[in-house]
mmCIF file of C-alpha atoms in Angstrom:
data_model
loop_
_atom_site.group_PDB
_atom_site.id
_atom_site.type_symbol
_atom_site.label_atom_id
_atom_site.label_comp_id
_atom_site.label_asym_id
_atom_site.label_seq_id
_atom_site.Cartn_x
_atom_site.Cartn_y
_atom_site.Cartn_z
ATOM 1 C CA MET B 26 -19.378 -5.613 34.385
ATOM 2 C CA SER B 27 -18.731 -2.707 32.450
ATOM 3 C CA ARG B 28 -16.907 -2.880 29.063
ATOM 4 C CA PRO B 29 -13.575 -0.999 29.191
ATOM 5 C CA ALA B 30 -13.674 2.332 27.317
ATOM 6 C CA ALA B 31 -12.461 1.651 23.585
ATOM 7 C CA PRO B 32 -8.884 3.485 22.523
ATOM 8 C CA ARG B 33 -9.759 6.563 20.437
ATOM 9 C CA TRP B 34 -7.985 5.121 17.670
ATOM 10 C CA SER B 35 -10.426 2.679 17.370
ATOM 11 C CA ARG B 36 -13.521 4.854 17.182
ATOM 12 C CA LYS B 37 -15.974 3.850 14.366
ATOM 13 C CA ALA B 38 -16.762 7.547 13.456
ATOM 14 C CA THR B 39 -13.032 7.973 12.783
ATOM 15 C CA VAL B 40 -12.459 4.883 10.882
ATOM 16 C CA VAL B 41 -15.176 5.114 8.480
ATOM 17 C CA LEU B 42 -14.913 8.506 8.193
ATOM 18 C CA VAL B 43 -10.886 8.768 6.903
ATOM 19 C CA THR B 44 -11.496 5.373 4.841
ATOM 20 C CA VAL B 45 -14.420 7.328 2.974
ATOM 21 C CA LEU B 46 -12.324 10.088 2.072
ATOM 22 C CA CYS B 47 -9.331 8.090 1.011
ATOM 23 C CA ALA B 48 -11.594 6.625 -1.522
ATOM 24 C CA VAL B 49 -13.363 9.817 -2.217
ATOM 25 C CA ALA B 50 -9.906 11.342 -2.803
ATOM 26 C CA VAL B 51 -9.106 8.561 -5.325
ATOM 27 C CA PHE B 52 -11.969 9.130 -7.309
ATOM 28 C CA GLY B 53 -11.523 12.834 -7.446
ATOM 29 C CA THR B 54 -8.146 12.322 -8.775
ATOM 30 C CA THR B 55 -9.596 10.698 -11.768
ATOM 31 C CA THR B 56 -11.944 13.271 -12.891
ATOM 32 C CA GLN B 57 -8.685 15.217 -13.596
ATOM 33 C CA SER B 58 -6.085 15.205 -16.029
ATOM 34 C CA TRP B 59 -3.139 12.486 -15.548
ATOM 35 C CA VAL B 60 -1.434 13.113 -19.218
ATOM 36 C CA ASN B 61 -0.681 16.285 -20.890
ATOM 37 C CA VAL B 62 -0.035 15.350 -24.574
ATOM 38 C CA VAL B 63 1.306 17.916 -27.063
ATOM 39 C CA LEU B 64 0.810 16.796 -30.642
ATOM 40 C CA ALA B 65 3.268 17.396 -33.408
ATOM 41 C CA GLN B 66 1.968 20.450 -35.558
ATOM 42 C CA SER B 67 2.090 19.735 -38.992
ATOM 43 C CA GLY B 68 -0.413 22.062 -41.476
ATOM 44 C CA VAL B 69 -3.652 21.910 -39.211
ATOM 45 C CA ARG B 70 -2.612 23.060 -36.040
ATOM 46 C CA MET B 71 -4.155 20.652 -32.991
ATOM 47 C CA PRO B 72 -4.738 20.947 -29.813
ATOM 48 C CA ASP B 73 -3.512 19.706 -26.785
ATOM 49 C CA ILE B 74 -5.021 16.659 -25.394
ATOM 50 C CA HIS B 75 -5.427 16.277 -21.452
ATOM 51 C CA VAL B 76 -6.139 12.918 -20.411
ATOM 52 C CA ALA B 77 -8.406 12.412 -17.647
ATOM 53 C CA GLY B 78 -7.691 9.596 -15.034
ATOM 54 C CA SER B 79 -11.000 8.248 -15.723
ATOM 55 C CA LYS B 80 -9.255 7.458 -19.315
ATOM 56 C CA ALA B 81 -5.857 6.886 -18.646
ATOM 57 C CA ALA B 82 -6.929 4.005 -15.727
ATOM 58 C CA THR B 83 -10.084 3.040 -16.191
ATOM 59 C CA ALA B 84 -10.183 0.506 -13.137
ATOM 60 C CA VAL B 85 -9.423 3.143 -10.537
ATOM 61 C CA THR B 86 -12.898 4.879 -10.813
ATOM 62 C CA ALA B 87 -14.747 1.559 -10.152
ATOM 63 C CA LEU B 88 -12.343 0.463 -7.781
ATOM 64 C CA ALA B 89 -13.034 3.720 -5.650
ATOM 65 C CA VAL B 90 -16.430 3.467 -5.725
ATOM 66 C CA VAL B 91 -15.847 0.136 -4.352
ATOM 67 C CA ALA B 92 -13.938 1.497 -1.746
ATOM 68 C CA VAL B 93 -16.726 4.130 -0.898
ATOM 69 C CA ALA B 94 -19.252 1.855 -0.928
ATOM 70 C CA GLY B 95 -16.991 -1.079 1.488
ATOM 71 C CA SER B 96 -16.054 2.034 4.025
ATOM 72 C CA ILE B 97 -20.026 2.788 4.371
ATOM 73 C CA ALA B 98 -20.965 -1.021 4.841
ATOM 74 C CA SER B 99 -18.281 -1.481 7.588
ATOM 75 C CA SER B 100 -20.143 0.988 9.749
ATOM 76 C CA ILE B 101 -23.172 -1.768 9.987
ATOM 77 C CA ALA B 102 -21.739 -4.981 9.172
ATOM 78 C CA GLY B 103 -21.427 -8.002 11.522
ATOM 79 C CA ARG B 104 -17.846 -9.562 12.712
ATOM 80 C CA ILE B 105 -17.635 -11.720 9.759
ATOM 81 C CA ALA B 106 -18.789 -9.221 7.224
ATOM 82 C CA ARG B 107 -15.988 -6.896 8.241
ATOM 83 C CA TRP B 108 -13.383 -9.118 7.360
ATOM 84 C CA VAL B 109 -15.091 -9.231 3.928
ATOM 85 C CA VAL B 110 -15.385 -5.365 3.599
ATOM 86 C CA ALA B 111 -11.907 -5.098 4.763
ATOM 87 C CA VAL B 112 -10.447 -7.705 1.965
ATOM 88 C CA ALA B 113 -12.351 -5.988 -0.671
ATOM 89 C CA ILE B 114 -11.355 -2.421 0.364
ATOM 90 C CA ALA B 115 -7.330 -3.626 0.533
ATOM 91 C CA LEU B 116 -7.653 -5.381 -2.735
ATOM 92 C CA SER B 117 -9.039 -1.914 -4.577
ATOM 93 C CA GLY B 118 -6.624 -0.211 -2.961
ATOM 94 C CA VAL B 119 -3.766 -2.608 -4.398
ATOM 95 C CA GLY B 120 -5.813 -2.231 -7.963
ATOM 96 C CA ILE B 121 -5.883 1.678 -7.492
ATOM 97 C CA VAL B 122 -1.713 1.529 -6.779
ATOM 98 C CA SER B 123 -1.184 -1.211 -9.685
ATOM 99 C CA ALA B 124 -2.989 0.935 -11.835
ATOM 100 C CA GLY B 125 -1.382 4.107 -11.059
ATOM 101 C CA LEU B 126 2.076 2.862 -10.810
ATOM 102 C CA THR B 127 1.080 1.647 -14.718
ATOM 103 C CA VAL B 128 0.346 5.155 -15.820
ATOM 104 C CA LEU B 129 3.819 6.672 -14.222
ATOM 105 C CA ASN B 130 5.638 3.950 -15.604
ATOM 106 C CA ASP B 131 4.464 4.697 -19.488
ATOM 107 C CA PRO B 132 2.298 7.112 -19.743
ATOM 108 C CA ARG B 133 2.181 7.365 -23.646
ATOM 109 C CA ALA B 134 0.586 3.830 -23.353
ATOM 110 C CA ALA B 135 -2.164 5.161 -20.747
ATOM 111 C CA ALA B 136 -2.986 8.357 -23.340
ATOM 112 C CA GLN B 137 -2.581 6.395 -27.070
ATOM 113 C CA GLY B 138 -6.423 5.384 -26.949
ATOM 114 C CA GLU B 139 -7.462 9.199 -25.966
ATOM 115 C CA ILE B 140 -5.077 10.196 -28.969
ATOM 116 C CA SER B 141 -6.094 7.775 -31.195
ATOM 117 C CA ARG B 142 -9.648 8.931 -30.752
ATOM 118 C CA GLN B 143 -9.375 12.660 -30.953
ATOM 119 C CA THR B 144 -6.897 12.610 -33.750
ATOM 120 C CA GLY B 145 -7.528 9.298 -35.646
ATOM 121 C CA VAL B 146 -3.949 8.457 -35.457
ATOM 122 C CA ALA B 147 -2.588 5.645 -33.726
ATOM 123 C CA ASN B 148 1.427 6.372 -32.404
ATOM 124 C CA GLY B 149 1.688 9.734 -33.782
ATOM 125 C CA PRO B 150 4.262 11.868 -32.910
ATOM 126 C CA ALA B 151 3.557 13.740 -29.501
ATOM 127 C CA GLU B 152 4.982 14.896 -26.427
ATOM 128 C CA VAL B 153 3.325 13.524 -22.972
ATOM 129 C CA SER B 154 3.912 14.819 -19.826
ATOM 130 C CA LEU B 155 2.419 13.852 -16.602
ATOM 131 C CA THR B 156 0.523 15.866 -13.722
ATOM 132 C CA THR B 157 0.414 15.481 -10.379
ATOM 133 C CA PHE B 158 -2.909 13.374 -9.876
ATOM 134 C CA PRO B 159 -1.397 9.667 -10.450
ATOM 135 C CA VAL B 160 0.906 10.202 -7.917
ATOM 136 C CA LEU B 161 -1.588 11.041 -5.689
ATOM 137 C CA ALA B 162 -4.181 8.278 -6.457
ATOM 138 C CA VAL B 163 -1.000 6.103 -5.761
ATOM 139 C CA ILE B 164 -0.788 7.596 -2.537
ATOM 140 C CA PHE B 165 -4.640 7.695 -1.551
ATOM 141 C CA GLY B 166 -4.559 3.850 -2.547
ATOM 142 C CA ALA B 167 -1.820 3.056 -0.234
ATOM 143 C CA LEU B 168 -3.800 4.804 2.484
ATOM 144 C CA LEU B 169 -6.679 2.862 1.615
ATOM 145 C CA ILE B 170 -4.645 -0.631 2.055
ATOM 146 C CA LEU B 171 -3.877 0.781 5.499
ATOM 147 C CA CYS B 172 -6.769 1.820 6.151
ATOM 148 C CA ALA B 173 -8.080 -1.732 5.631
ATOM 149 C CA VAL B 174 -5.753 -3.234 8.160
ATOM 150 C CA TRP B 175 -6.696 -0.397 10.792
ATOM 151 C CA LEU B 176 -10.192 -1.339 9.957
ATOM 152 C CA VAL B 177 -9.842 -5.069 11.284
ATOM 153 C CA LEU B 178 -7.700 -3.848 14.296
ATOM 154 C CA ALA B 179 -10.447 -1.052 15.461
ATOM 155 C CA SER B 180 -13.328 -3.158 14.970
ATOM 156 C CA ARG B 181 -12.265 -5.206 17.892
ATOM 157 C CA HIS B 182 -13.427 -2.813 19.936
ATOM 158 C CA TRP B 183 -16.715 -1.674 18.354
ATOM 159 C CA ALA B 184 -19.128 -2.676 21.239
ATOM 160 C CA GLY B 185 -22.028 -1.886 19.206
ATOM 161 C CA SER B 186 -21.165 -4.416 16.450
ATOM 162 C CA SER B 187 -19.833 -7.437 19.450
ATOM 163 C CA LYS B 188 -23.371 -7.151 21.311
ATOM 164 C CA TYR B 189 -25.282 -7.498 17.714
ATOM 165 C CA ASP B 190 -23.154 -10.318 17.127
ATOM 166 C CA GLY B 191 -23.494 -11.969 21.000
ATOM 167 C CA ALA B 192 -27.260 -11.242 20.315
ATOM 168 C CA ALA B 193 -27.427 -13.322 17.429
ATOM 169 C CA GLY B 194 -25.573 -16.118 19.100
ATOM 170 C CA ARG B 195 -28.008 -15.975 21.968
ATOM 171 C CA SER B 196 -30.793 -16.051 19.457
ATOM 172 C CA ARG B 197 -29.146 -19.261 17.825
ATOM 173 C CA ALA B 198 -28.808 -20.663 21.557
ATOM 174 C CA ALA B 199 -32.450 -19.869 22.908
ATOM 175 C CA ALA B 200 -33.577 -21.752 18.961
ATOM 176 C CA LYS B 201 -31.859 -24.727 20.542
ATOM 177 C CA GLY B 202 -33.086 -24.496 23.869
ATOM 178 C CA SER B 203 -36.417 -26.064 24.146
ATOM 179 C CA ALA B 204 -34.651 -29.421 22.700
ATOM 180 C CA SER B 205 -31.478 -29.200 24.681
ATOM 181 C CA PRO B 206 -31.084 -26.553 27.428
ATOM 182 C CA SER B 207 -27.636 -27.567 28.238
ATOM 183 C CA ALA B 208 -26.315 -26.704 24.591
ATOM 184 C CA ALA B 209 -27.772 -23.356 24.747
ATOM 185 C CA ALA B 210 -26.548 -22.500 28.007
ATOM 186 C CA GLU B 211 -22.719 -23.642 26.808
ATOM 187 C CA GLU B 212 -23.460 -21.662 23.388
ATOM 188 C CA ALA B 213 -24.459 -18.365 25.266
ATOM 189 C CA ALA B 214 -21.527 -18.689 27.878
ATOM 190 C CA ASP B 215 -19.377 -18.338 24.662
ATOM 191 C CA ASP B 216 -21.217 -14.826 23.896
ATOM 192 C CA GLU B 217 -20.054 -11.240 24.765
ATOM 193 C CA PRO B 218 -20.366 -10.619 28.817
ATOM 194 C CA LEU B 219 -24.192 -9.214 29.154
ATOM 195 C CA ASP B 220 -25.395 -6.265 30.408
ATOM 196 C CA ALA B 221 -27.745 -5.764 33.043
ATOM 197 C CA ILE B 222 -30.534 -5.112 30.588
ATOM 198 C CA ASP B 223 -29.701 -9.064 28.753
ATOM 199 C CA SER B 224 -29.529 -10.405 32.598
ATOM 200 C CA TRP B 225 -32.501 -9.519 33.299
ATOM 201 C CA ASP B 226 -33.905 -10.927 30.001
ATOM 202 C CA GLN B 227 -32.158 -14.036 30.606
ATOM 203 C CA LEU B 228 -33.499 -14.620 34.142
ATOM 204 C CA SER B 229 -37.257 -14.113 32.855
ATOM 205 C CA LYS B 230 -36.727 -16.758 29.817
ATOM 206 C CA GLY B 231 -35.365 -18.984 33.131
ATOM 207 C CA HIS B 232 -32.019 -19.425 32.092
ATOM 208 C CA ASP B 233 -29.010 -18.627 34.329
ATOM 209 C CA PRO B 234 -27.208 -16.079 32.926
ATOM 210 C CA SER B 235 -23.834 -16.312 35.059
#
């Protein structure tokens, strides 16, 4: 009996690609300026300071890398591992959104470390303004959370992964077959439906695939 065709929205390549693109987009925002600082001018003119996302929200870069790695790993992960990966991606998205909102709520605090490093003065007078990149990071972080949910739902239709999991279950059943053939048959019956090749293999080993 052939498996029903998987719906288009659940295609593995689409899910993985969209998730990777969202994570890469977050990483890309951290290379751009999140906060612009115009220092109060005195006797010596000081240049404006442009604080990159990697400096304003240091955790975002690492979280984006985790999301990229998790997205790629989901394409080859087994059933249980996919849940772990989905949770990791969701937590990365939550962390990215939280860090981005922190910068949006208090840009001066986010830029203070870089201001102190470049001027040697803490809490000096300065005019601080935000760019659009922290907003984009928050948006793509939220999309990563949705992608994690999408991954869990879509992966139920991934035939390759289901077949892998079923093969693992049949291997465990075969290992127990010599000691308890009935137990092996019961465990094999709980696996995914066998295709023609798998059924022939079971018959050749003396098992009834029905």
